[in-house]
Amino acid sequence: MKKTFIVFTMLAIMLTGCSNESEKTLNGTGTIRFDVLNYEQVSLDEVTRASAATALAHLEMAIYDASSLEIVDSVKTVKGSEGYGSFSATLPFGEYIVVFLGFDGSKASSLKQIQNIGFSDAYVPNFFYKTLSLTVSPSSTGCQEITLSRAVSAFSIKTQGYIPSNLKNITIVANGGGYRFNAQTGLATNISQRTSTFDVSSYAGTESVGITIYAFLPSNETAMSFNITATDTNGDILAEKVFSNVPMKINQRTIYTGSLFGDGTETQGFNLTLENDVWNDINYTY
């Protein structure tokens, strides 16, 4: 078992909080500030663990009215931009739900509904979150540390050995998970089939190719199925494989390693194994 610890720490400065940066006004509002002090993610590439630790591409905050669940404010920051990871909002006194998100990729999040957060094209990134209740009042004081937790499970397929020289795409049809996120429960909004196609032509004729996809789950752990189809430059099928009853768990990556294309004449088996890294990785044989 390998363990790589991923630590995310946020300092939330609320009203009369840290650094004397809180403000009160006579009209019944307060300004809250949230500053990221230390935020690192150990990156994973498609085939092996990358050694570098990098900040997530996006850090975001959304604030919802605790009664109506309507969004009242949101702030999105991007790695490398001015103010990355710094958040503030001036709110009327009252009760709120604050959601922090951290994720990779280039697609924008949709934050309008706290129970239905997601991305375009059914995309699911490597995704972390924290949800907390916030009271804005004249007596609100103190500092709060916030730790983000990974909210997705991952499925990886790695094929080694013979890779056809005319390989173009690998399509994965995932069943049993979801691609919309409920920040109140930390689970998938619903179960939805998702189809993802990857252009892997740059790996054609090499000796290995790996793909990882993420999913929100309807419970902390569940079984999913994945239909894998590899096609050539003409769209013809080169190989197909169905992985049924795949054990999936939040913060766990299930890895199937083997030879999808066999030796060029037949398809061989895959291995399923499990590693642990705060991702809890698994590895099987098929």
JSON list of N, CA and C in Angstrom, two decimals, residues 73-141:
[
{"chain": "A", "resi": 73, "resn": "ASP", "atom": "N", "xyz": [-24.31, 34.68, -3.62]},
{"chain": "A", "resi": 73, "resn": "ASP", "atom": "CA", "xyz": [-23.03, 35.20, -4.05]},
{"chain": "A", "resi": 73, "resn": "ASP", "atom": "C", "xyz": [-22.13, 34.04, -4.45]},
{"chain": "A", "resi": 74, "resn": "SER", "atom": "N", "xyz": [-21.19, 34.30, -5.34]},
{"chain": "A", "resi": 74, "resn": "SER", "atom": "CA", "xyz": [-20.19, 33.30, -5.69]},
{"chain": "A", "resi": 74, "resn": "SER", "atom": "C", "xyz": [-18.93, 34.00, -6.16]},
{"chain": "A", "resi": 75, "resn": "VAL", "atom": "N", "xyz": [-17.81, 33.36, -5.91]},
{"chain": "A", "resi": 75, "resn": "VAL", "atom": "CA", "xyz": [-16.52, 33.89, -6.33]},
{"chain": "A", "resi": 75, "resn": "VAL", "atom": "C", "xyz": [-15.73, 32.73, -6.94]},
{"chain": "A", "resi": 76, "resn": "LYS", "atom": "N", "xyz": [-15.19, 32.95, -8.14]},
{"chain": "A", "resi": 76, "resn": "LYS", "atom": "CA", "xyz": [-14.40, 31.92, -8.81]},
{"chain": "A", "resi": 76, "resn": "LYS", "atom": "C", "xyz": [-12.99, 32.43, -9.03]},
{"chain": "A", "resi": 77, "resn": "THR", "atom": "N", "xyz": [-12.00, 31.65, -8.63]},
{"chain": "A", "resi": 77, "resn": "THR", "atom": "CA", "xyz": [-10.61, 32.03, -8.84]},
{"chain": "A", "resi": 77, "resn": "THR", "atom": "C", "xyz": [-9.90, 30.94, -9.62]},
{"chain": "A", "resi": 78, "resn": "VAL", "atom": "N", "xyz": [-8.95, 31.35, -10.43]},
{"chain": "A", "resi": 78, "resn": "VAL", "atom": "CA", "xyz": [-8.20, 30.43, -11.30]},
{"chain": "A", "resi": 78, "resn": "VAL", "atom": "C", "xyz": [-6.74, 30.49, -10.93]},
{"chain": "A", "resi": 79, "resn": "LYS", "atom": "N", "xyz": [-6.10, 29.35, -10.92]},
{"chain": "A", "resi": 79, "resn": "LYS", "atom": "CA", "xyz": [-4.68, 29.27, -10.61]},
{"chain": "A", "resi": 79, "resn": "LYS", "atom": "C", "xyz": [-3.89, 30.26, -11.46]},
{"chain": "A", "resi": 80, "resn": "GLY", "atom": "N", "xyz": [-3.02, 31.03, -10.80]},
{"chain": "A", "resi": 80, "resn": "GLY", "atom": "CA", "xyz": [-2.18, 31.97, -11.50]},
{"chain": "A", "resi": 80, "resn": "GLY", "atom": "C", "xyz": [-2.76, 33.36, -11.62]},
{"chain": "A", "resi": 81, "resn": "SER", "atom": "N", "xyz": [-4.06, 33.51, -11.31]},
{"chain": "A", "resi": 81, "resn": "SER", "atom": "CA", "xyz": [-4.69, 34.82, -11.41]},
{"chain": "A", "resi": 81, "resn": "SER", "atom": "C", "xyz": [-4.54, 35.59, -10.11]},
{"chain": "A", "resi": 82, "resn": "GLU", "atom": "N", "xyz": [-4.67, 36.90, -10.19]},
{"chain": "A", "resi": 82, "resn": "GLU", "atom": "CA", "xyz": [-4.60, 37.73, -8.99]},
{"chain": "A", "resi": 82, "resn": "GLU", "atom": "C", "xyz": [-5.78, 37.39, -8.07]},
{"chain": "A", "resi": 83, "resn": "GLY", "atom": "N", "xyz": [-5.50, 37.22, -6.81]},
{"chain": "A", "resi": 83, "resn": "GLY", "atom": "CA", "xyz": [-6.55, 36.89, -5.85]},
{"chain": "A", "resi": 83, "resn": "GLY", "atom": "C", "xyz": [-6.93, 35.43, -5.81]},
{"chain": "A", "resi": 84, "resn": "TYR", "atom": "N", "xyz": [-6.11, 34.56, -6.45]},
{"chain": "A", "resi": 84, "resn": "TYR", "atom": "CA", "xyz": [-6.42, 33.13, -6.44]},
{"chain": "A", "resi": 84, "resn": "TYR", "atom": "C", "xyz": [-6.55, 32.62, -5.01]},
{"chain": "A", "resi": 85, "resn": "GLY", "atom": "N", "xyz": [-7.69, 32.00, -4.72]},
{"chain": "A", "resi": 85, "resn": "GLY", "atom": "CA", "xyz": [-7.91, 31.42, -3.40]},
{"chain": "A", "resi": 85, "resn": "GLY", "atom": "C", "xyz": [-8.32, 32.39, -2.33]},
{"chain": "A", "resi": 86, "resn": "SER", "atom": "N", "xyz": [-8.58, 33.68, -2.67]},
{"chain": "A", "resi": 86, "resn": "SER", "atom": "CA", "xyz": [-9.04, 34.66, -1.69]},
{"chain": "A", "resi": 86, "resn": "SER", "atom": "C", "xyz": [-10.50, 34.99, -1.97]},
{"chain": "A", "resi": 87, "resn": "PHE", "atom": "N", "xyz": [-11.32, 34.94, -0.93]},
{"chain": "A", "resi": 87, "resn": "PHE", "atom": "CA", "xyz": [-12.75, 35.14, -1.09]},
{"chain": "A", "resi": 87, "resn": "PHE", "atom": "C", "xyz": [-13.26, 36.14, -0.06]},
{"chain": "A", "resi": 88, "resn": "SER", "atom": "N", "xyz": [-14.24, 36.93, -0.44]},
{"chain": "A", "resi": 88, "resn": "SER", "atom": "CA", "xyz": [-14.91, 37.81, 0.51]},
{"chain": "A", "resi": 88, "resn": "SER", "atom": "C", "xyz": [-16.33, 38.07, 0.02]},
{"chain": "A", "resi": 89, "resn": "ALA", "atom": "N", "xyz": [-17.21, 38.40, 0.95]},
{"chain": "A", "resi": 89, "resn": "ALA", "atom": "CA", "xyz": [-18.59, 38.72, 0.61]},
{"chain": "A", "resi": 89, "resn": "ALA", "atom": "C", "xyz": [-19.19, 39.55, 1.72]},
{"chain": "A", "resi": 90, "resn": "THR", "atom": "N", "xyz": [-20.00, 40.52, 1.37]},
{"chain": "A", "resi": 90, "resn": "THR", "atom": "CA", "xyz": [-20.74, 41.32, 2.35]},
{"chain": "A", "resi": 90, "resn": "THR", "atom": "C", "xyz": [-22.19, 40.88, 2.30]},
{"chain": "A", "resi": 91, "resn": "LEU", "atom": "N", "xyz": [-22.68, 40.40, 3.44]},
{"chain": "A", "resi": 91, "resn": "LEU", "atom": "CA", "xyz": [-24.00, 39.76, 3.50]},
{"chain": "A", "resi": 91, "resn": "LEU", "atom": "C", "xyz": [-24.86, 40.39, 4.59]},
{"chain": "A", "resi": 92, "resn": "PRO", "atom": "N", "xyz": [-26.18, 40.46, 4.36]},
{"chain": "A", "resi": 92, "resn": "PRO", "atom": "CA", "xyz": [-27.08, 40.84, 5.45]},
{"chain": "A", "resi": 92, "resn": "PRO", "atom": "C", "xyz": [-27.00, 39.81, 6.57]},
{"chain": "A", "resi": 93, "resn": "PHE", "atom": "N", "xyz": [-27.25, 40.25, 7.80]},
{"chain": "A", "resi": 93, "resn": "PHE", "atom": "CA", "xyz": [-27.28, 39.31, 8.90]},
{"chain": "A", "resi": 93, "resn": "PHE", "atom": "C", "xyz": [-28.29, 38.21, 8.58]},
{"chain": "A", "resi": 94, "resn": "GLY", "atom": "N", "xyz": [-27.92, 36.97, 8.88]},
{"chain": "A", "resi": 94, "resn": "GLY", "atom": "CA", "xyz": [-28.80, 35.85, 8.58]},
{"chain": "A", "resi": 94, "resn": "GLY", "atom": "C", "xyz": [-28.05, 34.54, 8.55]},
{"chain": "A", "resi": 95, "resn": "GLU", "atom": "N", "xyz": [-28.74, 33.51, 8.06]},
{"chain": "A", "resi": 95, "resn": "GLU", "atom": "CA", "xyz": [-28.19, 32.16, 8.01]},
{"chain": "A", "resi": 95, "resn": "GLU", "atom": "C", "xyz": [-27.87, 31.78, 6.56]},
{"chain": "A", "resi": 96, "resn": "TYR", "atom": "N", "xyz": [-26.71, 31.19, 6.38]},
{"chain": "A", "resi": 96, "resn": "TYR", "atom": "CA", "xyz": [-26.25, 30.86, 5.04]},
{"chain": "A", "resi": 96, "resn": "TYR", "atom": "C", "xyz": [-25.59, 29.48, 5.02]},
{"chain": "A", "resi": 97, "resn": "ILE", "atom": "N", "xyz": [-25.47, 28.94, 3.82]},
{"chain": "A", "resi": 97, "resn": "ILE", "atom": "CA", "xyz": [-24.65, 27.74, 3.57]},
{"chain": "A", "resi": 97, "resn": "ILE", "atom": "C", "xyz": [-23.55, 28.15, 2.62]},
{"chain": "A", "resi": 98, "resn": "VAL", "atom": "N", "xyz": [-22.32, 27.87, 3.00]},
{"chain": "A", "resi": 98, "resn": "VAL", "atom": "CA", "xyz": [-21.17, 28.23, 2.18]},
{"chain": "A", "resi": 98, "resn": "VAL", "atom": "C", "xyz": [-20.55, 26.95, 1.63]},
{"chain": "A", "resi": 99, "resn": "VAL", "atom": "N", "xyz": [-20.30, 26.92, 0.33]},
{"chain": "A", "resi": 99, "resn": "VAL", "atom": "CA", "xyz": [-19.69, 25.77, -0.33]},
{"chain": "A", "resi": 99, "resn": "VAL", "atom": "C", "xyz": [-18.37, 26.20, -0.96]},
{"chain": "A", "resi": 100, "resn": "PHE", "atom": "N", "xyz": [-17.30, 25.49, -0.64]},
{"chain": "A", "resi": 100, "resn": "PHE", "atom": "CA", "xyz": [-16.01, 25.70, -1.27]},
{"chain": "A", "resi": 100, "resn": "PHE", "atom": "C", "xyz": [-15.74, 24.53, -2.22]},
{"chain": "A", "resi": 101, "resn": "LEU", "atom": "N", "xyz": [-15.24, 24.84, -3.40]},
{"chain": "A", "resi": 101, "resn": "LEU", "atom": "CA", "xyz": [-14.90, 23.82, -4.38]},
{"chain": "A", "resi": 101, "resn": "LEU", "atom": "C", "xyz": [-13.45, 23.99, -4.83]},
{"chain": "A", "resi": 102, "resn": "GLY", "atom": "N", "xyz": [-12.79, 22.88, -5.10]},
{"chain": "A", "resi": 102, "resn": "GLY", "atom": "CA", "xyz": [-11.49, 22.87, -5.74]},
{"chain": "A", "resi": 102, "resn": "GLY", "atom": "C", "xyz": [-11.50, 21.78, -6.79]},
{"chain": "A", "resi": 103, "resn": "PHE", "atom": "N", "xyz": [-11.06, 22.11, -8.01]},
{"chain": "A", "resi": 103, "resn": "PHE", "atom": "CA", "xyz": [-11.10, 21.09, -9.07]},
{"chain": "A", "resi": 103, "resn": "PHE", "atom": "C", "xyz": [-10.12, 21.44, -10.18]},
{"chain": "A", "resi": 104, "resn": "ASP", "atom": "N", "xyz": [-9.82, 20.43, -10.99]},
{"chain": "A", "resi": 104, "resn": "ASP", "atom": "CA", "xyz": [-8.94, 20.58, -12.12]},
{"chain": "A", "resi": 104, "resn": "ASP", "atom": "C", "xyz": [-9.74, 20.68, -13.42]},
{"chain": "A", "resi": 105, "resn": "GLY", "atom": "N", "xyz": [-9.04, 20.87, -14.51]},
{"chain": "A", "resi": 105, "resn": "GLY", "atom": "CA", "xyz": [-9.68, 20.93, -15.81]},
{"chain": "A", "resi": 105, "resn": "GLY", "atom": "C", "xyz": [-9.96, 22.36, -16.24]},
{"chain": "A", "resi": 106, "resn": "SER", "atom": "N", "xyz": [-10.53, 22.50, -17.43]},
{"chain": "A", "resi": 106, "resn": "SER", "atom": "CA", "xyz": [-10.77, 23.83, -18.01]},
{"chain": "A", "resi": 106, "resn": "SER", "atom": "C", "xyz": [-12.24, 24.20, -18.09]},
{"chain": "A", "resi": 107, "resn": "LYS", "atom": "N", "xyz": [-13.14, 23.30, -17.76]},
{"chain": "A", "resi": 107, "resn": "LYS", "atom": "CA", "xyz": [-14.56, 23.58, -17.88]},
{"chain": "A", "resi": 107, "resn": "LYS", "atom": "C", "xyz": [-15.07, 24.36, -16.67]},
{"chain": "A", "resi": 108, "resn": "ALA", "atom": "N", "xyz": [-16.01, 25.27, -16.92]},
{"chain": "A", "resi": 108, "resn": "ALA", "atom": "CA", "xyz": [-16.57, 26.11, -15.87]},
{"chain": "A", "resi": 108, "resn": "ALA", "atom": "C", "xyz": [-17.65, 25.36, -15.10]},
{"chain": "A", "resi": 109, "resn": "SER", "atom": "N", "xyz": [-17.74, 25.65, -13.82]},
{"chain": "A", "resi": 109, "resn": "SER", "atom": "CA", "xyz": [-18.76, 25.03, -12.97]},
{"chain": "A", "resi": 109, "resn": "SER", "atom": "C", "xyz": [-20.08, 25.80, -13.06]},
{"chain": "A", "resi": 110, "resn": "SER", "atom": "N", "xyz": [-21.16, 25.10, -12.78]},
{"chain": "A", "resi": 110, "resn": "SER", "atom": "CA", "xyz": [-22.48, 25.71, -12.65]},
{"chain": "A", "resi": 110, "resn": "SER", "atom": "C", "xyz": [-22.89, 25.61, -11.19]},
{"chain": "A", "resi": 111, "resn": "LEU", "atom": "N", "xyz": [-23.02, 26.76, -10.52]},
{"chain": "A", "resi": 111, "resn": "LEU", "atom": "CA", "xyz": [-23.21, 26.79, -9.06]},
{"chain": "A", "resi": 111, "resn": "LEU", "atom": "C", "xyz": [-24.60, 27.24, -8.65]},
{"chain": "A", "resi": 112, "resn": "LYS", "atom": "N", "xyz": [-25.49, 27.46, -9.58]},
{"chain": "A", "resi": 112, "resn": "LYS", "atom": "CA", "xyz": [-26.78, 28.07, -9.27]},
{"chain": "A", "resi": 112, "resn": "LYS", "atom": "C", "xyz": [-27.57, 27.27, -8.24]},
{"chain": "A", "resi": 113, "resn": "GLN", "atom": "N", "xyz": [-27.52, 25.95, -8.34]},
{"chain": "A", "resi": 113, "resn": "GLN", "atom": "CA", "xyz": [-28.30, 25.10, -7.43]},
{"chain": "A", "resi": 113, "resn": "GLN", "atom": "C", "xyz": [-27.34, 24.29, -6.56]},
{"chain": "A", "resi": 114, "resn": "ILE", "atom": "N", "xyz": [-27.46, 24.42, -5.27]},
{"chain": "A", "resi": 114, "resn": "ILE", "atom": "CA", "xyz": [-26.55, 23.75, -4.34]},
{"chain": "A", "resi": 114, "resn": "ILE", "atom": "C", "xyz": [-26.67, 22.22, -4.44]},
{"chain": "A", "resi": 115, "resn": "GLN", "atom": "N", "xyz": [-27.84, 21.74, -4.84]},
{"chain": "A", "resi": 115, "resn": "GLN", "atom": "CA", "xyz": [-28.06, 20.30, -4.95]},
{"chain": "A", "resi": 115, "resn": "GLN", "atom": "C", "xyz": [-27.81, 19.76, -6.36]},
{"chain": "A", "resi": 116, "resn": "ASN", "atom": "N", "xyz": [-27.33, 20.63, -7.26]},
{"chain": "A", "resi": 116, "resn": "ASN", "atom": "CA", "xyz": [-27.17, 20.21, -8.65]},
{"chain": "A", "resi": 116, "resn": "ASN", "atom": "C", "xyz": [-25.98, 20.94, -9.30]},
{"chain": "A", "resi": 117, "resn": "ILE", "atom": "N", "xyz": [-24.84, 20.88, -8.66]},
{"chain": "A", "resi": 117, "resn": "ILE", "atom": "CA", "xyz": [-23.62, 21.50, -9.17]},
{"chain": "A", "resi": 117, "resn": "ILE", "atom": "C", "xyz": [-23.02, 20.59, -10.23]},
{"chain": "A", "resi": 118, "resn": "GLY", "atom": "N", "xyz": [-22.55, 21.18, -11.31]},
{"chain": "A", "resi": 118, "resn": "GLY", "atom": "CA", "xyz": [-21.98, 20.34, -12.36]},
{"chain": "A", "resi": 118, "resn": "GLY", "atom": "C", "xyz": [-21.25, 21.15, -13.40]},
{"chain": "A", "resi": 119, "resn": "PHE", "atom": "N", "xyz": [-20.91, 20.46, -14.49]},
{"chain": "A", "resi": 119, "resn": "PHE", "atom": "CA", "xyz": [-20.13, 21.03, -15.58]},
{"chain": "A", "resi": 119, "resn": "PHE", "atom": "C", "xyz": [-20.77, 20.64, -16.90]},
{"chain": "A", "resi": 120, "resn": "SER", "atom": "N", "xyz": [-20.41, 21.36, -17.95]},
{"chain": "A", "resi": 120, "resn": "SER", "atom": "CA", "xyz": [-20.97, 21.07, -19.27]},
{"chain": "A", "resi": 120, "resn": "SER", "atom": "C", "xyz": [-20.45, 19.74, -19.79]},
{"chain": "A", "resi": 121, "resn": "ASP", "atom": "N", "xyz": [-21.18, 19.17, -20.73]},
{"chain": "A", "resi": 121, "resn": "ASP", "atom": "CA", "xyz": [-20.80, 17.93, -21.40]},
{"chain": "A", "resi": 121, "resn": "ASP", "atom": "C", "xyz": [-20.66, 16.75, -20.45]},
{"chain": "A", "resi": 122, "resn": "ALA", "atom": "N", "xyz": [-21.40, 16.80, -19.33]},
{"chain": "A", "resi": 122, "resn": "ALA", "atom": "CA", "xyz": [-21.37, 15.70, -18.34]},
{"chain": "A", "resi": 122, "resn": "ALA", "atom": "C", "xyz": [-19.96, 15.44, -17.81]},
{"chain": "A", "resi": 123, "resn": "TYR", "atom": "N", "xyz": [-19.14, 16.47, -17.81]},
{"chain": "A", "resi": 123, "resn": "TYR", "atom": "CA", "xyz": [-17.75, 16.36, -17.37]},
{"chain": "A", "resi": 123, "resn": "TYR", "atom": "C", "xyz": [-17.69, 16.25, -15.84]},
{"chain": "A", "resi": 124, "resn": "VAL", "atom": "N", "xyz": [-16.81, 15.40, -15.36]},
{"chain": "A", "resi": 124, "resn": "VAL", "atom": "CA", "xyz": [-16.53, 15.31, -13.91]},
{"chain": "A", "resi": 124, "resn": "VAL", "atom": "C", "xyz": [-15.02, 15.41, -13.72]},
{"chain": "A", "resi": 125, "resn": "PRO", "atom": "N", "xyz": [-14.55, 16.43, -13.01]},
{"chain": "A", "resi": 125, "resn": "PRO", "atom": "CA", "xyz": [-13.11, 16.57, -12.79]},
{"chain": "A", "resi": 125, "resn": "PRO", "atom": "C", "xyz": [-12.67, 15.89, -11.50]},
{"chain": "A", "resi": 126, "resn": "ASN", "atom": "N", "xyz": [-11.38, 15.87, -11.27]},
{"chain": "A", "resi": 126, "resn": "ASN", "atom": "CA", "xyz": [-10.86, 15.57, -9.94]},
{"chain": "A", "resi": 126, "resn": "ASN", "atom": "C", "xyz": [-11.34, 16.69, -9.04]},
{"chain": "A", "resi": 127, "resn": "PHE", "atom": "N", "xyz": [-12.16, 16.39, -8.03]},
{"chain": "A", "resi": 127, "resn": "PHE", "atom": "CA", "xyz": [-13.06, 17.38, -7.43]},
{"chain": "A", "resi": 127, "resn": "PHE", "atom": "C", "xyz": [-13.04, 17.27, -5.91]},
{"chain": "A", "resi": 128, "resn": "PHE", "atom": "N", "xyz": [-12.92, 18.43, -5.25]},
{"chain": "A", "resi": 128, "resn": "PHE", "atom": "CA", "xyz": [-12.89, 18.51, -3.78]},
{"chain": "A", "resi": 128, "resn": "PHE", "atom": "C", "xyz": [-13.90, 19.55, -3.32]},
{"chain": "A", "resi": 129, "resn": "TYR", "atom": "N", "xyz": [-14.38, 19.40, -2.09]},
{"chain": "A", "resi": 129, "resn": "TYR", "atom": "CA", "xyz": [-15.38, 20.37, -1.62]},
{"chain": "A", "resi": 129, "resn": "TYR", "atom": "C", "xyz": [-15.40, 20.45, -0.09]},
{"chain": "A", "resi": 130, "resn": "LYS", "atom": "N", "xyz": [-16.05, 21.49, 0.40]},
{"chain": "A", "resi": 130, "resn": "LYS", "atom": "CA", "xyz": [-16.39, 21.62, 1.82]},
{"chain": "A", "resi": 130, "resn": "LYS", "atom": "C", "xyz": [-17.65, 22.45, 1.90]},
{"chain": "A", "resi": 131, "resn": "THR", "atom": "N", "xyz": [-18.63, 21.97, 2.68]},
{"chain": "A", "resi": 131, "resn": "THR", "atom": "CA", "xyz": [-19.88, 22.69, 2.91]},
{"chain": "A", "resi": 131, "resn": "THR", "atom": "C", "xyz": [-19.99, 23.01, 4.39]},
{"chain": "A", "resi": 132, "resn": "LEU", "atom": "N", "xyz": [-20.34, 24.26, 4.71]},
{"chain": "A", "resi": 132, "resn": "LEU", "atom": "CA", "xyz": [-20.48, 24.64, 6.11]},
{"chain": "A", "resi": 132, "resn": "LEU", "atom": "C", "xyz": [-21.63, 25.61, 6.28]},
{"chain": "A", "resi": 133, "resn": "SER", "atom": "N", "xyz": [-22.16, 25.66, 7.49]},
{"chain": "A", "resi": 133, "resn": "SER", "atom": "CA", "xyz": [-23.22, 26.61, 7.84]},
{"chain": "A", "resi": 133, "resn": "SER", "atom": "C", "xyz": [-22.57, 27.88, 8.38]},
{"chain": "A", "resi": 134, "resn": "LEU", "atom": "N", "xyz": [-23.13, 29.02, 8.02]},
{"chain": "A", "resi": 134, "resn": "LEU", "atom": "CA", "xyz": [-22.57, 30.31, 8.43]},
{"chain": "A", "resi": 134, "resn": "LEU", "atom": "C", "xyz": [-23.68, 31.21, 8.96]},
{"chain": "A", "resi": 135, "resn": "THR", "atom": "N", "xyz": [-23.46, 31.76, 10.14]},
{"chain": "A", "resi": 135, "resn": "THR", "atom": "CA", "xyz": [-24.36, 32.76, 10.71]},
{"chain": "A", "resi": 135, "resn": "THR", "atom": "C", "xyz": [-23.66, 34.11, 10.66]},
{"chain": "A", "resi": 136, "resn": "VAL", "atom": "N", "xyz": [-24.27, 35.06, 9.99]},
{"chain": "A", "resi": 136, "resn": "VAL", "atom": "CA", "xyz": [-23.75, 36.43, 9.94]},
{"chain": "A", "resi": 136, "resn": "VAL", "atom": "C", "xyz": [-24.59, 37.26, 10.90]},
{"chain": "A", "resi": 137, "resn": "SER", "atom": "N", "xyz": [-23.97, 37.72, 11.99]},
{"chain": "A", "resi": 137, "resn": "SER", "atom": "CA", "xyz": [-24.66, 38.50, 13.01]},
{"chain": "A", "resi": 137, "resn": "SER", "atom": "C", "xyz": [-23.66, 39.40, 13.71]},
{"chain": "A", "resi": 138, "resn": "PRO", "atom": "N", "xyz": [-24.14, 40.37, 14.51]},
{"chain": "A", "resi": 138, "resn": "PRO", "atom": "CA", "xyz": [-23.22, 41.26, 15.22]},
{"chain": "A", "resi": 138, "resn": "PRO", "atom": "C", "xyz": [-22.30, 40.51, 16.19]},
{"chain": "A", "resi": 139, "resn": "SER", "atom": "N", "xyz": [-22.71, 39.34, 16.63]},
{"chain": "A", "resi": 139, "resn": "SER", "atom": "CA", "xyz": [-21.91, 38.61, 17.62]},
{"chain": "A", "resi": 139, "resn": "SER", "atom": "C", "xyz": [-21.02, 37.53, 17.02]},
{"chain": "A", "resi": 140, "resn": "SER", "atom": "N", "xyz": [-21.05, 37.35, 15.69]},
{"chain": "A", "resi": 140, "resn": "SER", "atom": "CA", "xyz": [-20.24, 36.31, 15.06]},
{"chain": "A", "resi": 140, "resn": "SER", "atom": "C", "xyz": [-18.77, 36.68, 15.15]},
{"chain": "A", "resi": 141, "resn": "THR", "atom": "N", "xyz": [-17.98, 35.77, 15.68]},
{"chain": "A", "resi": 141, "resn": "THR", "atom": "CA", "xyz": [-16.56, 36.02, 15.84]},
{"chain": "A", "resi": 141, "resn": "THR", "atom": "C", "xyz": [-15.77, 34.76, 15.57]}
]
